[in-house]
Amino acid sequence: MKKTYFLICVCMVCALVGFLSLRTGQKASDLLLMNIEALASGEGNISYTCAGLGSVDCPGTQVKARLVAYYVY
Amino acid sequence: MSIRLSVATPFLLLLLAACTTAPPGKGVPYDAFPETRNLTGRVLPLDTAVFRYPFRIRVQGDKAVMLDLHGTDHLFHVFSYPQGHYLSSFGKRGEAPHEMISAENVRWKEDALWVLDADKSEITRLGLSGDSLLRRETVSLDKNILRALDFAVIDDTAFLIPDYSGDARFCQVSLQGRLLGKFGSIPSADEEALRNARPALAQAWRSFIDYNPRNGVLAAVTQLGEVVEVYNLRDSTHVVRIGPHGEPEFLVSEGYSLPMGIMGFSDVQVTDSAIYAVFHGRPFKEIAASVRKGIKLPDGGQYIYVFSLDGEPLCKYVLDHAVYGISVDEEKGIIIATDVNRDDPIIEYKIQDLCEYK
């Protein structure tokens, strides 16, 4: 009987750890979302640069690049 | 018993909470193709090397027209096919009348060739004169059409142009360039972006399109992510298929969309029996890392995905080259592709049997 309860407790701890890690992921995701919203509303800053020959439109220009590299600060 | 229940109930609740997944997109997902085929290409030797970025190839009869996206002097070159002899160039680069600032696509329509310049907002029709192509007319696009990045000619009556404003999915434009109307919507599950950032969403959902007048099927594939849309303009059906890489991912900065996630599709063709699309699948993070390390990754896609005309995955071709544009001839069993990484950029693939429903 003690063994059964021990196993259940182990399972609960594992599930709790998994759940908390998911919540942590959610926090990161929310943070990113807030960051994006802040950028969209002009409260944040982002710098980007376009590199290489490619087919991706470089924002706000007539250049087509391989990569749009950006940095959030 | 009550002790056991009191222990088990929170455990089950936690388990269910952990199983919660992200909300699905608006399309029907696909995971895998029923069949994978490997293809080995033959490099078509050319008697000249004038390309910087051979983005599109269109073959009609014994002539192949290549669109060089980053061409310095001319944006288009004509070759004999399959001999590969250089015939002529057109689309002189410049801002003067009859010159082109940029080129997005090129399409044969019987003996005429149509080309699109997004930066001048013009579509030009050229006609064959011997081995050369001469300008016949230039259509200035309506000012209400925001940055036309692809086009298709619909049944000799209109152009279809993806709507870059985000208000709709496509603009219907008269052959004289007048905006007739808009239809469709971006099939994104991102409600926040649909409400507040439609122009950026439309930029991220930039799609390549093709239309086949023989079956009325219009296909659109996204440059970012992995979304395929199939519109049957005859029966007004619309199918959205979303692959494992999902919707286009992007970051908004000052109203512009910055690409994230993966490089998706780069060309699409609707034939009489199927839809062929070149797929890259390379994460931008990997491209950025290679640039930082000075490693040159091949640019292009090593996959051609084949879908039925109602959007069912049929098969996947794995190529020995990374390619960008394709021209599929099912009757001859040939796919001609462009490889931007080579000086001899035309690759010819032979397909034995067409992919079909199993």
Coordinates of C-alpha atoms in Angstrom, one line a residue:
Chain A
M1 CA 0.0 0.0 0.0
K2 CA 2.8 2.4 0.9
K3 CA 4.5 1.5 -2.4
T4 CA 1.3 2.5 -4.3
Y5 CA 1.1 5.8 -2.5
F6 CA 4.8 6.4 -3.2
L7 CA 4.3 5.8 -6.9
I8 CA 1.2 8.1 -7.0
C9 CA 3.3 10.8 -5.3
V10 CA 6.1 10.4 -7.8
C11 CA 3.6 10.7 -10.7
M12 CA 2.1 13.8 -9.1
V13 CA 5.5 15.5 -8.7
C14 CA 6.3 14.7 -12.4
A15 CA 3.0 16.0 -13.6
L16 CA 3.4 19.2 -11.4
V17 CA 6.9 19.8 -12.8
G18 CA 5.5 19.3 -16.4
F19 CA 2.7 21.6 -15.7
L20 CA 4.9 24.3 -14.2
S21 CA 7.3 24.1 -17.2
L22 CA 4.4 24.5 -19.5
R23 CA 3.3 27.6 -17.6
T24 CA 6.8 28.9 -17.8
G25 CA 6.7 28.4 -21.6
Q26 CA 3.4 30.2 -21.6
K27 CA 5.0 33.1 -19.7
A28 CA 7.8 33.3 -22.3
S29 CA 5.2 33.2 -25.1
D30 CA 3.2 36.0 -23.4
L31 CA 6.3 38.0 -22.9
L32 CA 7.1 37.7 -26.6
L33 CA 3.5 38.7 -27.5
M34 CA 3.7 41.7 -25.3
N35 CA 7.0 42.6 -26.8
I36 CA 5.5 42.3 -30.3
E37 CA 2.5 44.4 -29.3
A38 CA 4.8 47.0 -27.8
L39 CA 6.8 47.1 -31.0
A40 CA 3.7 47.5 -33.1
S41 CA 2.5 50.4 -31.0
G42 CA 5.9 52.1 -31.2
E43 CA 6.9 51.5 -27.6
G44 CA 9.8 49.3 -28.3
N45 CA 12.6 49.3 -30.7
I46 CA 13.9 46.8 -33.2
S47 CA 16.6 47.1 -35.7
Y48 CA 17.0 44.9 -38.8
T49 CA 19.3 44.4 -41.6
C50 CA 18.9 42.6 -44.9
A51 CA 21.7 40.3 -46.1
G52 CA 22.6 38.5 -49.3
L53 CA 20.9 38.1 -52.7
G54 CA 17.5 36.4 -52.3
S55 CA 13.8 36.6 -52.9
V56 CA 12.5 37.9 -49.5
D57 CA 11.3 41.5 -49.6
C58 CA 13.5 43.7 -47.4
P59 CA 10.9 45.7 -45.4
G60 CA 10.4 49.3 -46.6
T61 CA 12.8 48.9 -49.6
Q62 CA 12.8 47.6 -53.1
V63 CA 15.6 45.1 -52.2
K64 CA 15.2 41.4 -52.2
A65 CA 17.4 39.6 -49.7
R66 CA 18.2 36.1 -48.5
L67 CA 17.7 37.0 -44.9
V68 CA 16.2 39.7 -42.8
A69 CA 18.2 39.7 -39.5
Y70 CA 16.7 41.6 -36.6
Y71 CA 17.6 42.6 -33.1
V72 CA 15.1 43.5 -30.4
Y73 CA 16.3 46.0 -27.8
Chain B
M1 CA -11.5 4.9 -1.8
S2 CA -12.1 8.6 -1.1
I3 CA -8.4 9.1 -0.3
R4 CA -7.6 7.5 -3.6
L5 CA -10.0 9.8 -5.5
S6 CA -8.8 12.9 -3.8
V7 CA -5.2 12.0 -4.9
A8 CA -6.2 11.0 -8.4
T9 CA -8.4 13.9 -9.3
P10 CA -5.8 16.7 -9.2
F11 CA -3.4 14.3 -10.9
L12 CA -5.9 13.8 -13.8
L13 CA -6.6 17.6 -14.0
L14 CA -2.8 18.3 -14.2
L15 CA -2.5 15.6 -16.9
L16 CA -5.3 17.2 -19.0
A17 CA -3.8 20.6 -18.6
A18 CA -0.5 19.3 -19.9
C19 CA -2.2 17.9 -22.9
T20 CA -3.6 21.2 -24.0
T21 CA -2.3 22.2 -27.4
A22 CA -2.2 25.4 -29.4
P23 CA -5.4 26.3 -31.3
P24 CA -5.4 24.8 -34.8
G25 CA -5.2 27.0 -37.9
K26 CA -8.1 27.5 -40.3
G27 CA -6.8 24.9 -42.8
V28 CA -6.8 21.2 -42.9
P29 CA -3.4 19.9 -41.7
Y30 CA -1.2 17.4 -43.6
D31 CA 1.7 15.6 -42.1
A32 CA 3.3 13.5 -44.7
F33 CA 3.1 12.4 -48.3
P34 CA 2.0 8.9 -49.2
E35 CA 5.0 8.5 -51.5
T36 CA 8.6 9.9 -51.7
R37 CA 10.6 9.7 -55.0
N38 CA 14.2 10.7 -55.5
L39 CA 15.1 12.6 -58.7
T40 CA 18.5 13.1 -60.3
G41 CA 18.7 16.0 -62.6
R42 CA 20.7 16.7 -65.8
V43 CA 22.4 20.0 -66.1
L44 CA 21.5 21.7 -69.3
P45 CA 24.6 23.3 -70.8
L46 CA 24.2 26.9 -71.9
D47 CA 26.5 28.7 -74.3
T48 CA 26.5 31.8 -72.0
A49 CA 26.4 32.5 -68.3
V50 CA 24.7 35.8 -67.7
F51 CA 22.6 35.2 -64.6
R52 CA 22.8 36.4 -61.1
Y53 CA 19.7 34.9 -59.7
P54 CA 17.6 32.8 -62.1
F55 CA 14.3 32.9 -60.3
R56 CA 11.7 31.7 -62.8
I57 CA 11.8 29.7 -66.0
R58 CA 9.0 29.4 -68.6
V59 CA 9.2 27.1 -71.5
Q60 CA 7.0 27.3 -74.6
G61 CA 7.8 25.2 -77.7
D62 CA 11.5 25.6 -78.4
K63 CA 12.0 28.7 -76.3
A64 CA 12.8 29.1 -72.7
V65 CA 12.6 32.5 -70.9
M66 CA 14.5 33.0 -67.7
L67 CA 13.7 35.7 -65.2
D68 CA 16.9 36.9 -63.5
L69 CA 15.7 38.5 -60.2
H70 CA 18.9 40.4 -59.6
G71 CA 20.0 40.9 -63.2
T72 CA 22.1 44.0 -63.7
D73 CA 21.5 45.0 -67.4
H74 CA 18.4 42.9 -68.3
L75 CA 15.9 41.0 -66.2
F76 CA 15.0 38.4 -68.9
H77 CA 16.9 36.1 -71.2
V78 CA 15.6 33.9 -74.0
F79 CA 17.2 30.6 -74.9
S80 CA 16.5 27.9 -77.3
Y81 CA 15.3 24.7 -75.6
P82 CA 16.6 22.1 -75.2
Q83 CA 19.8 23.2 -77.1
G84 CA 20.5 26.0 -74.6
H85 CA 21.6 28.6 -77.2
Y86 CA 21.3 32.2 -76.1
L87 CA 18.9 34.1 -78.3
S88 CA 18.1 37.5 -76.8
S89 CA 17.5 39.6 -73.6
F90 CA 14.8 42.0 -72.7
G91 CA 13.5 44.0 -69.7
K92 CA 16.3 46.5 -69.6
R93 CA 16.8 47.7 -66.1
G94 CA 16.1 51.3 -65.4
E95 CA 13.5 53.9 -64.6
A96 CA 13.0 55.3 -68.0
P97 CA 9.8 54.5 -70.0
H98 CA 9.9 51.0 -71.3
E99 CA 12.5 50.0 -68.8
M100 CA 11.9 47.9 -65.7
I101 CA 12.9 48.5 -62.1
S102 CA 12.2 45.0 -61.0
A103 CA 10.5 41.8 -62.2
E104 CA 8.3 39.5 -60.1
N105 CA 7.0 37.0 -62.6
V106 CA 6.7 36.1 -66.3
R107 CA 3.9 34.1 -68.0
W108 CA 3.3 32.8 -71.5
K109 CA -0.3 33.3 -72.8
E110 CA -0.4 31.7 -76.2
D111 CA 2.3 33.5 -78.2
A112 CA 2.4 36.5 -75.9
L113 CA 4.5 36.9 -72.8
W114 CA 3.4 38.9 -69.8
V115 CA 5.8 40.3 -67.3
L116 CA 5.2 42.1 -63.9
D117 CA 7.2 45.0 -62.5
A118 CA 6.1 45.6 -58.9
D119 CA 8.1 48.7 -58.4
K120 CA 6.6 50.4 -61.5
S121 CA 3.3 48.8 -60.8
E122 CA 3.1 47.7 -64.5
I123 CA 2.3 44.6 -66.4
T124 CA 3.8 44.5 -69.9
R125 CA 2.8 42.2 -72.8
L126 CA 5.5 41.3 -75.3
G127 CA 5.2 39.5 -78.6
L128 CA 7.6 37.2 -80.5
S129 CA 9.4 38.6 -83.4
G130 CA 11.8 36.0 -84.7
D131 CA 14.1 35.2 -81.7
S132 CA 13.4 38.5 -80.0
L133 CA 10.5 39.7 -77.9
L134 CA 9.1 43.1 -78.5
R135 CA 6.9 45.2 -76.3
R136 CA 3.3 45.3 -77.4
E137 CA 1.5 47.1 -74.5
T138 CA 2.1 48.2 -71.0
V139 CA -0.8 48.2 -68.4
S140 CA -0.5 50.6 -65.5
L141 CA -2.1 49.0 -62.4
D142 CA -4.7 50.9 -60.4
K143 CA -3.2 53.0 -57.6
N144 CA -5.4 51.1 -55.1
I145 CA -3.5 48.0 -55.8
L146 CA -0.7 47.8 -53.2
R147 CA 2.6 46.3 -54.4
A148 CA 1.6 43.6 -56.9
L149 CA 4.1 40.7 -56.2
D150 CA 2.6 38.1 -58.5
F151 CA -0.2 37.8 -61.1
A152 CA -2.1 35.3 -63.1
V153 CA -4.1 35.9 -66.3
I154 CA -7.7 34.6 -65.8
D155 CA -9.5 33.4 -69.0
D156 CA -8.6 36.5 -71.1
T157 CA -10.7 38.7 -69.0
A158 CA -8.7 39.8 -65.9
F159 CA -5.6 39.6 -63.9
L160 CA -5.6 38.1 -60.4
I161 CA -3.1 39.7 -58.0
P162 CA -2.5 38.7 -54.4
D163 CA -3.8 41.5 -52.1
Y164 CA -0.8 43.0 -50.2
S165 CA -3.0 45.3 -48.1
G166 CA -4.5 42.5 -46.1
D167 CA -8.1 43.6 -46.8
A168 CA -8.7 40.5 -48.9
R169 CA -6.7 37.6 -50.5
F170 CA -6.9 38.6 -54.1
C171 CA -7.5 41.6 -56.3
Q172 CA -9.4 41.1 -59.5
V173 CA -8.0 43.6 -62.1
S174 CA -9.2 44.3 -65.6
L175 CA -6.8 43.8 -68.5
Q176 CA -6.6 47.6 -68.6
G177 CA -5.3 47.7 -65.0
R178 CA -8.5 48.8 -63.2
L179 CA -9.3 47.3 -59.9
L180 CA -12.6 45.4 -60.3
G181 CA -12.9 44.0 -56.9
K182 CA -11.4 41.9 -54.1
F183 CA -12.2 38.5 -52.8
G184 CA -11.2 36.0 -50.1
S185 CA -9.4 36.5 -46.9
I186 CA -6.1 35.5 -45.4
P187 CA -6.8 32.1 -43.8
S188 CA -4.8 32.8 -40.7
A189 CA -5.7 31.6 -37.2
D190 CA -3.9 34.7 -35.8
E191 CA -7.0 36.7 -34.8
E192 CA -4.9 39.4 -33.1
A193 CA -3.0 40.1 -36.4
L194 CA -6.3 39.9 -38.4
R195 CA -7.7 42.6 -36.1
N196 CA -4.7 44.9 -35.7
A197 CA -1.9 44.2 -38.1
R198 CA -3.4 43.2 -41.5
P199 CA -0.8 44.9 -43.7
A200 CA 2.0 43.1 -41.8
L201 CA 0.0 39.8 -41.9
A202 CA -0.4 40.2 -45.7
Q203 CA 3.3 40.8 -46.1
A204 CA 4.1 37.6 -44.1
W205 CA 1.5 35.7 -46.2
R206 CA 3.1 36.8 -49.4
S207 CA 2.2 34.0 -51.8
F208 CA 3.2 32.7 -55.2
I209 CA 0.2 31.8 -57.4
D210 CA -0.6 30.0 -60.6
Y211 CA -3.8 29.4 -62.5
N212 CA -4.7 26.8 -65.1
P213 CA -7.5 28.0 -67.4
R214 CA -8.2 24.4 -68.5
N215 CA -9.5 23.3 -65.1
G216 CA -10.2 26.6 -63.4
V217 CA -7.8 25.8 -60.5
L218 CA -5.9 28.6 -58.8
A219 CA -3.2 27.7 -56.3
A220 CA -1.4 29.9 -53.8
V221 CA 1.6 28.8 -51.7
T222 CA 3.2 30.9 -49.0
Q223 CA 6.8 32.1 -49.1
L224 CA 7.0 31.7 -45.3
G225 CA 5.7 28.7 -43.4
E226 CA 3.9 25.9 -45.2
V227 CA 0.4 26.8 -46.4
V228 CA -1.2 25.7 -49.7
E229 CA -4.5 27.2 -50.9
V230 CA -6.5 25.7 -53.7
Y231 CA -9.3 27.7 -55.2
N232 CA -11.6 26.1 -57.9
L233 CA -12.9 29.2 -59.6
R234 CA -15.5 27.1 -61.5
D235 CA -17.3 25.6 -58.5
S236 CA -16.2 28.3 -56.0
T237 CA -14.6 25.8 -53.6
H238 CA -11.6 26.7 -51.5
V239 CA -9.3 24.3 -49.7
V240 CA -6.5 25.4 -47.2
R241 CA -3.8 22.8 -46.4
I242 CA -1.3 23.5 -43.7
G243 CA 1.9 21.5 -43.5
P244 CA 4.0 20.6 -40.4
H245 CA 5.8 24.0 -40.4
G246 CA 2.5 25.8 -40.0
E247 CA 1.4 29.3 -40.8
P248 CA 3.9 32.0 -41.8
E249 CA 5.7 33.4 -38.7
F250 CA 6.6 37.0 -38.4
L251 CA 7.5 39.9 -36.2
V252 CA 5.9 43.4 -36.6
S253 CA 8.1 46.4 -36.7
E254 CA 6.8 49.8 -37.7
G255 CA 4.0 48.2 -39.7
Y256 CA 6.3 45.9 -41.6
S257 CA 6.5 42.2 -41.3
L258 CA 9.9 40.7 -40.4
P259 CA 10.1 37.0 -41.5
M260 CA 10.6 34.4 -38.9
G261 CA 10.3 30.6 -38.8
I262 CA 11.2 28.9 -42.1
M263 CA 11.6 29.7 -45.8
G264 CA 8.6 27.9 -47.3
F265 CA 7.6 27.7 -51.0
S266 CA 9.2 29.5 -53.9
D267 CA 7.2 28.5 -57.0
V268 CA 4.0 26.7 -57.9
Q269 CA 2.4 25.4 -61.1
V270 CA -1.1 24.0 -61.7
T271 CA -1.0 21.4 -64.4
D272 CA -4.0 19.5 -65.9
S273 CA -3.8 16.8 -63.2
A274 CA -1.9 18.2 -60.2
I275 CA -0.3 21.1 -58.3
Y276 CA 3.5 21.2 -58.1
A277 CA 5.2 23.4 -55.6
V278 CA 8.9 23.9 -54.7
F279 CA 9.5 23.7 -51.0
H280 CA 12.6 24.9 -49.0
G281 CA 11.9 24.2 -45.4
R282 CA 15.0 25.9 -44.1
P283 CA 14.8 27.9 -40.9
F284 CA 15.9 31.5 -41.1
K285 CA 17.9 30.9 -37.9
E286 CA 20.0 28.3 -39.7
I287 CA 20.5 30.7 -42.6
A288 CA 21.5 33.5 -40.2
A289 CA 24.0 31.1 -38.4
S290 CA 25.6 30.1 -41.7
V291 CA 26.0 33.8 -42.6
R292 CA 27.7 34.5 -39.3
K293 CA 30.0 31.5 -39.7
G294 CA 30.8 32.3 -43.3
I295 CA 29.3 29.0 -44.5
K296 CA 27.5 29.1 -47.8
L297 CA 24.3 27.1 -47.7
P298 CA 22.7 26.3 -51.0
D299 CA 19.8 28.6 -51.7
G300 CA 16.6 27.0 -52.9
G301 CA 14.4 24.0 -52.2
Q302 CA 15.3 20.3 -52.6
Y303 CA 11.6 19.3 -52.6
I304 CA 8.8 19.4 -55.1
Y305 CA 5.5 18.7 -53.4
V306 CA 2.7 17.4 -55.5
F307 CA -0.9 17.9 -54.5
S308 CA -4.1 16.8 -56.2
L309 CA -6.3 19.5 -57.7
D310 CA -8.4 19.4 -54.6
G311 CA -5.4 19.8 -52.3
E312 CA -4.6 16.2 -51.2
P313 CA -0.9 15.4 -50.9
L314 CA 0.1 12.9 -53.6
C315 CA 3.9 12.6 -53.5
K316 CA 7.1 14.4 -52.6
Y317 CA 10.1 14.6 -55.0
V318 CA 13.5 14.9 -53.4
L319 CA 15.9 16.6 -55.7
D320 CA 19.7 16.4 -56.0
H321 CA 19.8 20.2 -56.4
A322 CA 18.4 23.1 -54.5
V323 CA 16.0 24.8 -57.0
Y324 CA 13.9 27.9 -57.1
G325 CA 11.5 28.1 -60.1
I326 CA 10.0 25.2 -62.1
S327 CA 8.3 24.5 -65.4
V328 CA 6.4 21.2 -65.5
D329 CA 5.5 19.4 -68.7
E330 CA 3.5 16.4 -67.7
E331 CA 3.0 15.2 -71.3
K332 CA 6.8 15.0 -71.9
G333 CA 7.4 13.9 -68.3
I334 CA 9.9 16.7 -67.6
I335 CA 10.4 19.2 -64.9
I336 CA 12.8 22.0 -65.7
A337 CA 14.1 23.9 -62.7
T338 CA 16.4 26.8 -62.0
D339 CA 19.3 26.5 -59.6
V340 CA 20.5 29.9 -58.3
N341 CA 23.7 28.4 -56.9
R342 CA 25.2 27.4 -60.3
D343 CA 26.6 29.2 -63.4
D344 CA 24.7 26.6 -65.5
P345 CA 21.4 27.1 -63.8
I346 CA 19.0 25.0 -65.8
I347 CA 18.3 21.5 -64.4
E348 CA 16.2 19.0 -66.2
Y349 CA 14.4 16.2 -64.3
K350 CA 12.6 13.3 -65.9
I351 CA 9.5 12.0 -64.2
Q352 CA 8.5 8.5 -65.2
D353 CA 5.0 8.2 -63.9
L354 CA 2.8 11.0 -62.6
C355 CA 1.9 10.9 -58.9
E356 CA -1.7 9.8 -58.4
Y357 CA -4.1 8.8 -55.7
K358 CA -3.3 5.4 -54.2

